Amino acid sequence: ALRKGSDIEKAFATAALVYNNYADPEGKLSKAETKSLLQCQFWHVIQGQENKPKYQEIISSLDEESENKIDFEDFMILLVSLTLMSDLLQEIKNVKTTK
């Protein structure tokens, strides 16, 4: 079914598959695992964002010692938040306007 999906459907399916590969049997990630996943799989988006207060806030929240785990919904919110604060959207706009 995914082969017939739109690009955005495939993108969300890929995010879900990557998340599930890292998740525990309950379908959740520890904060440390979440941070590792973001740094390994989302590096090109977050690269260069380290000095932005919002990035520091997100990453420091993942460094907090807590038994709370991240579910898929929270993970997707993190992805969207990191994407919105990154330079990716401006890069996409620049590509679109140069065509």
PDB file of C-alpha atoms in Angstrom, residues 16-69:
ATOM      1  CA  ALA A  16       6.811   5.721  11.910  1.00  0.00           C
ATOM      2  CA  LEU A  17       9.010   2.835  10.768  1.00  0.00           C
ATOM      3  CA  VAL A  18      12.190   4.467  12.066  1.00  0.00           C
ATOM      4  CA  TYR A  19      10.478   5.274  15.364  1.00  0.00           C
ATOM      5  CA  ASN A  20       9.228   1.695  15.712  1.00  0.00           C
ATOM      6  CA  ASN A  21      12.719   0.329  15.064  1.00  0.00           C
ATOM      7  CA  TYR A  22      14.016   2.298  18.062  1.00  0.00           C
ATOM      8  CA  ALA A  23      10.959   1.891  20.329  1.00  0.00           C
ATOM      9  CA  ASP A  24      10.595  -0.600  23.154  1.00  0.00           C
ATOM     10  CA  PRO A  25       7.946  -3.364  23.074  1.00  0.00           C
ATOM     11  CA  GLU A  26       5.405  -0.881  24.460  1.00  0.00           C
ATOM     12  CA  GLY A  27       6.046   1.429  21.508  1.00  0.00           C
ATOM     13  CA  LYS A  28       7.861   4.109  23.515  1.00  0.00           C
ATOM     14  CA  LEU A  29      11.327   5.620  23.720  1.00  0.00           C
ATOM     15  CA  SER A  30      13.279   6.815  26.717  1.00  0.00           C
ATOM     16  CA  LYS A  31      14.385  10.419  26.529  1.00  0.00           C
ATOM     17  CA  ALA A  32      17.994   9.291  25.967  1.00  0.00           C
ATOM     18  CA  GLU A  33      16.897   7.015  23.111  1.00  0.00           C
ATOM     19  CA  THR A  34      14.868   9.853  21.625  1.00  0.00           C
ATOM     20  CA  LYS A  35      17.870  12.170  21.726  1.00  0.00           C
ATOM     21  CA  SER A  36      20.040   9.497  20.110  1.00  0.00           C
ATOM     22  CA  LEU A  37      17.470   8.878  17.382  1.00  0.00           C
ATOM     23  CA  LEU A  38      17.212  12.587  16.599  1.00  0.00           C
ATOM     24  CA  GLN A  39      20.978  12.997  16.491  1.00  0.00           C
ATOM     25  CA  CYS A  40      21.436   9.942  14.249  1.00  0.00           C
ATOM     26  CA  GLN A  41      18.433  10.165  11.946  1.00  0.00           C
ATOM     27  CA  PHE A  42      17.625  13.893  11.893  1.00  0.00           C
ATOM     28  CA  TRP A  43      21.137  15.317  11.953  1.00  0.00           C
ATOM     29  CA  HIS A  44      20.980  17.289   8.703  1.00  0.00           C
ATOM     30  CA  VAL A  45      17.930  19.192   9.935  1.00  0.00           C
ATOM     31  CA  ILE A  46      19.258  19.972  13.421  1.00  0.00           C
ATOM     32  CA  GLN A  47      22.836  20.631  12.359  1.00  0.00           C
ATOM     33  CA  GLY A  48      23.708  24.261  13.021  1.00  0.00           C
ATOM     34  CA  GLN A  49      20.776  24.770  15.393  1.00  0.00           C
ATOM     35  CA  GLU A  50      22.736  24.108  18.570  1.00  0.00           C
ATOM     36  CA  ASN A  51      22.901  27.774  19.630  1.00  0.00           C
ATOM     37  CA  LYS A  52      19.201  28.490  19.197  1.00  0.00           C
ATOM     38  CA  PRO A  53      17.353  28.754  22.519  1.00  0.00           C
ATOM     39  CA  LYS A  54      14.429  26.615  21.316  1.00  0.00           C
ATOM     40  CA  TYR A  55      16.786  23.819  20.225  1.00  0.00           C
ATOM     41  CA  GLN A  56      18.593  23.970  23.572  1.00  0.00           C
ATOM     42  CA  GLU A  57      15.245  23.831  25.367  1.00  0.00           C
ATOM     43  CA  ILE A  58      14.149  20.733  23.412  1.00  0.00           C
ATOM     44  CA  ILE A  59      17.436  18.901  23.869  1.00  0.00           C
ATOM     45  CA  SER A  60      17.751  19.814  27.557  1.00  0.00           C
ATOM     46  CA  SER A  61      14.252  18.441  28.142  1.00  0.00           C
ATOM     47  CA  LEU A  62      15.545  15.124  26.764  1.00  0.00           C
ATOM     48  CA  ASP A  63      18.508  15.239  29.161  1.00  0.00           C
ATOM     49  CA  GLU A  64      16.264  15.446  32.222  1.00  0.00           C
ATOM     50  CA  GLU A  65      16.250  12.355  34.387  1.00  0.00           C
ATOM     51  CA  SER A  66      12.728  11.083  34.135  1.00  0.00           C
ATOM     52  CA  GLU A  67      10.884   7.824  33.906  1.00  0.00           C
ATOM     53  CA  ASN A  68       8.539   9.405  31.389  1.00  0.00           C
ATOM     54  CA  LYS A  69       8.949   7.941  27.960  1.00  0.00           C
TER      55      LYS A  69
END
